[in-house]
mmCIF file of C-alpha atoms in Angstrom:
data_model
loop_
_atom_site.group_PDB
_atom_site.id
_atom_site.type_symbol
_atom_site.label_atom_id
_atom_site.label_comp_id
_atom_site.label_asym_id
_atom_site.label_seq_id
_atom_site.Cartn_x
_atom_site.Cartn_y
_atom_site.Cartn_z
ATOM 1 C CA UNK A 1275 0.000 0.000 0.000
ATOM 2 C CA UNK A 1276 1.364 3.300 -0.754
ATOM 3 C CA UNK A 1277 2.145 5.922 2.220
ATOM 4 C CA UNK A 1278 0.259 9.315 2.425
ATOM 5 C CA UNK A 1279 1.804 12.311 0.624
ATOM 6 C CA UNK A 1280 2.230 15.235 1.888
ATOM 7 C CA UNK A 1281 2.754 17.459 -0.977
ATOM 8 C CA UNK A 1282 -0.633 17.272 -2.320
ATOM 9 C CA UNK A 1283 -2.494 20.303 -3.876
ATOM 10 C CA UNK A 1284 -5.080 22.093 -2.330
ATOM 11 C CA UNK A 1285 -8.776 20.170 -3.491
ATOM 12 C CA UNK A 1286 -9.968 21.753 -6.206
ATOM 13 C CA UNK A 1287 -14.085 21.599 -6.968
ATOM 14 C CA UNK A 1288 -14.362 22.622 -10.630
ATOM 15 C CA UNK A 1289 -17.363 21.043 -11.708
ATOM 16 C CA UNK A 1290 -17.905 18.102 -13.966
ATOM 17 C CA UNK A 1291 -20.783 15.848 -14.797
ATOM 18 C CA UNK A 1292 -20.886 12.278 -14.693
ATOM 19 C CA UNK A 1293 -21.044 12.016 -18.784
ATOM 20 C CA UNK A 1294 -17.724 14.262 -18.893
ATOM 21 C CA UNK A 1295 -15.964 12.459 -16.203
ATOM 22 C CA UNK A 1296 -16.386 9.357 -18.623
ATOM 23 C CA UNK A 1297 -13.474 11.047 -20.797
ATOM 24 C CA UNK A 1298 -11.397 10.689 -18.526
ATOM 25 C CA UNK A 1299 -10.839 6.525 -18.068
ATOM 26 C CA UNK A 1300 -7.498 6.040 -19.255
ATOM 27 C CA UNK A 1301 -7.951 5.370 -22.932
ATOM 28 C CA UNK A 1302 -6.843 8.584 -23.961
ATOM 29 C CA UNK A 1303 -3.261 8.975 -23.261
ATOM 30 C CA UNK A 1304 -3.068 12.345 -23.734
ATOM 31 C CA UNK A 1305 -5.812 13.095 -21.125
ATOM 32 C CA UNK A 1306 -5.259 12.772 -17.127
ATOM 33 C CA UNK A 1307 -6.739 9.297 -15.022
ATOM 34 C CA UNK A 1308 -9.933 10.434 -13.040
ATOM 35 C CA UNK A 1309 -11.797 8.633 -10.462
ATOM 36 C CA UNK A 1310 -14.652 10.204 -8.727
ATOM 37 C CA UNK A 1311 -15.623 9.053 -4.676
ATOM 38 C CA UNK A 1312 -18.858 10.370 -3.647
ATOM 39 C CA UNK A 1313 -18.507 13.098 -6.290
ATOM 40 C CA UNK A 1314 -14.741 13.828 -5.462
ATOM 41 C CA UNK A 1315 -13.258 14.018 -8.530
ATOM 42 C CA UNK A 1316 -9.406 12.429 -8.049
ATOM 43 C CA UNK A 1317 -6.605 12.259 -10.450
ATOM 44 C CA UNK A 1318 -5.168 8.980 -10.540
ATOM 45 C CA UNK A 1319 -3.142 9.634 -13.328
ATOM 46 C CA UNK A 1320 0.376 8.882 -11.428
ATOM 47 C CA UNK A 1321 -0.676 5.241 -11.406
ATOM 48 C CA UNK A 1322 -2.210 4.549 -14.458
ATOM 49 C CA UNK A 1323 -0.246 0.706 -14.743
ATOM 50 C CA UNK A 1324 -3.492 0.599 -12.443
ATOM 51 C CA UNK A 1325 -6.168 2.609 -13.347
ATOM 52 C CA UNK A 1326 -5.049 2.819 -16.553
ATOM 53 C CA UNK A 1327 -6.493 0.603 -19.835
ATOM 54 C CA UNK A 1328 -6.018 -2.755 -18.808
ATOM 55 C CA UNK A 1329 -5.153 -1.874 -14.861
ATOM 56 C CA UNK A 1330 -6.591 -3.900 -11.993
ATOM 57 C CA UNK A 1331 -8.994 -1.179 -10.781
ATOM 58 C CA UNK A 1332 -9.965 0.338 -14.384
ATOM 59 C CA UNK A 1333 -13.045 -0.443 -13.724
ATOM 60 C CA UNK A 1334 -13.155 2.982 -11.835
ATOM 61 C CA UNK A 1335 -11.514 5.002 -14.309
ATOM 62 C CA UNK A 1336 -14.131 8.010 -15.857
ATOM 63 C CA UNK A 1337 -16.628 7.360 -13.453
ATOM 64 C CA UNK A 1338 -18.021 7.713 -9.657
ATOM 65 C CA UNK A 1339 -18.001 3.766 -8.496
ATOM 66 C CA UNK A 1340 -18.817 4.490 -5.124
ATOM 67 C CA UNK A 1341 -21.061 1.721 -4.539
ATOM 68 C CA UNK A 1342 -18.593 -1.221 -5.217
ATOM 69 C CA UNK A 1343 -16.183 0.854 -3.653
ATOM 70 C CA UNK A 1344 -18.110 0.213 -0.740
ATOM 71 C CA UNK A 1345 -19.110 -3.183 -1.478
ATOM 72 C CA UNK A 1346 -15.502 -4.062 -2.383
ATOM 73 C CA UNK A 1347 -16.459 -5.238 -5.566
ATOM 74 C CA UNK A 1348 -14.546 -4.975 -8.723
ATOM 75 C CA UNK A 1349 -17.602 -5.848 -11.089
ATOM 76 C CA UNK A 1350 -18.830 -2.858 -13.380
ATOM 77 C CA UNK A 1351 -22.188 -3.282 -12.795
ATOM 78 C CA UNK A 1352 -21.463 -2.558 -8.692
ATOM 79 C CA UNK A 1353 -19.256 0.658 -9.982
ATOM 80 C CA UNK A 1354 -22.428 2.790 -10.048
ATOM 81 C CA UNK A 1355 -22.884 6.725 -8.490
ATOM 82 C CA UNK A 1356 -25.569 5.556 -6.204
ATOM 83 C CA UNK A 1357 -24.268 4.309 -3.327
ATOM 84 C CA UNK A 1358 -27.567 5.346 -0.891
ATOM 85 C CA UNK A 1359 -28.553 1.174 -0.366
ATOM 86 C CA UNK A 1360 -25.030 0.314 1.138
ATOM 87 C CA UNK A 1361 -25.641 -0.601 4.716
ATOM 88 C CA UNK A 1362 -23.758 0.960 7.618
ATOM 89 C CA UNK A 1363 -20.759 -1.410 7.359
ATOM 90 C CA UNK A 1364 -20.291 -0.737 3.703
ATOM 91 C CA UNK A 1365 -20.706 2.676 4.372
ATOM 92 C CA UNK A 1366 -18.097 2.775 6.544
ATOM 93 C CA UNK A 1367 -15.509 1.232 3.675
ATOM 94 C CA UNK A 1368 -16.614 3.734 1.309
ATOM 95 C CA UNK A 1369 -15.554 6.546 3.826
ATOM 96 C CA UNK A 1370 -12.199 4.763 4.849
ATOM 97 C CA UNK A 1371 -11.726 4.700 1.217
ATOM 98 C CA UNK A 1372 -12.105 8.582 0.193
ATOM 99 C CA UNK A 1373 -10.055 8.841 3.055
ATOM 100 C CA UNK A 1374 -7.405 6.892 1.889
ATOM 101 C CA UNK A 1375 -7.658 8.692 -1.699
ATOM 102 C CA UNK A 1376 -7.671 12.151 0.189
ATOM 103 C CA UNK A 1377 -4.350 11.540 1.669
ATOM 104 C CA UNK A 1378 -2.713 10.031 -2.011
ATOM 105 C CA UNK A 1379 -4.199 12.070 -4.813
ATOM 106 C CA UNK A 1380 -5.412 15.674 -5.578
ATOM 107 C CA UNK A 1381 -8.834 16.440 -5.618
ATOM 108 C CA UNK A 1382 -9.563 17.911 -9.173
ATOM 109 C CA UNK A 1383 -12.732 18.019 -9.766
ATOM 110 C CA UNK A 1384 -16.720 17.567 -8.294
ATOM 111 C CA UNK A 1385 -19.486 15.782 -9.859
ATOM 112 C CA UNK A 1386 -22.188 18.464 -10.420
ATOM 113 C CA UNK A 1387 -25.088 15.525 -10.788
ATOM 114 C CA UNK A 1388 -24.675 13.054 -8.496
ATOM 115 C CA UNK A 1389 -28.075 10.825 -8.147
ATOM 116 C CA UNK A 1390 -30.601 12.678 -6.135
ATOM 117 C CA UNK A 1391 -30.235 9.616 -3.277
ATOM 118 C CA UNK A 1392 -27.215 10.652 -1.731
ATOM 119 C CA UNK A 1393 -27.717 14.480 -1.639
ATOM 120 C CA UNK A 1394 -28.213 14.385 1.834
ATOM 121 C CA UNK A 1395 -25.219 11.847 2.876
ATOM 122 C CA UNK A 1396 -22.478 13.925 0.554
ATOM 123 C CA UNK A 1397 -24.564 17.183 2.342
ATOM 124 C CA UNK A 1398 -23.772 15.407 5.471
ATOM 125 C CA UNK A 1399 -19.804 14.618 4.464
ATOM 126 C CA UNK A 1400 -19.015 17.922 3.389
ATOM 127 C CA UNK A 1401 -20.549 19.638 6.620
ATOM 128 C CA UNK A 1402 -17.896 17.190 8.581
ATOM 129 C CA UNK A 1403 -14.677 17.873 6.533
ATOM 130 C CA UNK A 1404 -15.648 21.585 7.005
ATOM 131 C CA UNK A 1405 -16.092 20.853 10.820
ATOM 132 C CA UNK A 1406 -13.092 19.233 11.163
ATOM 133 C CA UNK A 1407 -10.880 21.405 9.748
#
C-alpha cells in the first residue's frame, strides 16, 4: 500500500458531470486518469499501470463507483454513483476509502449531478470535513 503524501495540492471543486468524467478513463493517453468518490473528482493519473487501460482497478476510471467501492467489488455493474442502499458497514468502507484517496491524490474536480439519493449523505460529508478542519 502506498504511504500518504504530503505534498498534495489544495482540493480543487471545478465542476464536472458524470457524462464528462467518462473522458477521462485512461484510454486517452493524452488526457489525465480520473476517479470520482462520492462526487470527489481524483486524479489517478500517477498510477495509471493501475487505473489505466487494462489496470486492476480500471473499472473505476471516468466514473463515480462508489457503490462497489463500498461493497468491495470490482464488477462494473457494482461501480455505479448511487451508493444510498449500502448498509452501515459498507458505508463505513466507502468513507475509509475517500479517506485513503484524500491523503494520495489531488482532488480535481466535483461531480455536479450526483443521483438525487445521496444528496443528503455527501450534504452530510461535506458539513464534517468543514467541521473538522
Amino acid at each position: 500500500m502506498q504511504p500518504p503524501r504530503d505534498d498534495l495540492d489544495p482540493p480543487k471543486y471545478n465542476p464536472i458531470t458524470l457524462k464528462e468524467l467518462q473522458e477521462y478513463d485512461g484510454s486517452d493517453p493524452s488526457k489525465p486518469i480520473y476517479v470520482s468518490i462520492k462526487g470527489d473528482v481524483f486524479d489517478v493519473t500517477r498510477k495509471k499501470d493501475v487505473y489505466g487501460k487494462g489496470g486492476s482497478y480500471n473499472t473505476f476510471a471516468g466514473k463515480d463507483g462508489s457503490k462497489a467501492l463500498g461493497m468491495s467489488s470490482l464488477k462494473p455493474e457494482d461501480a455505479v454513483p448511487d451508493y444510498s442502499t449500502l448498509p452501515e458497514n459498507e458505508m463505513k468502507v466507502l468513507d475509509d476509502w475517500h479517506s485513503f484517496f484524500s491523503k494520495r491524490y489531488n482532488i480535481v474536480r466535483r461531480v455536479t449531478d450526483m443521483p438525487e439519493a445521496v444528496a443528503p449523505l455527501r450534504s452530510t460529508a461535506a458539513n464534517a470535513e468543514t467541521d473538522s478542519s
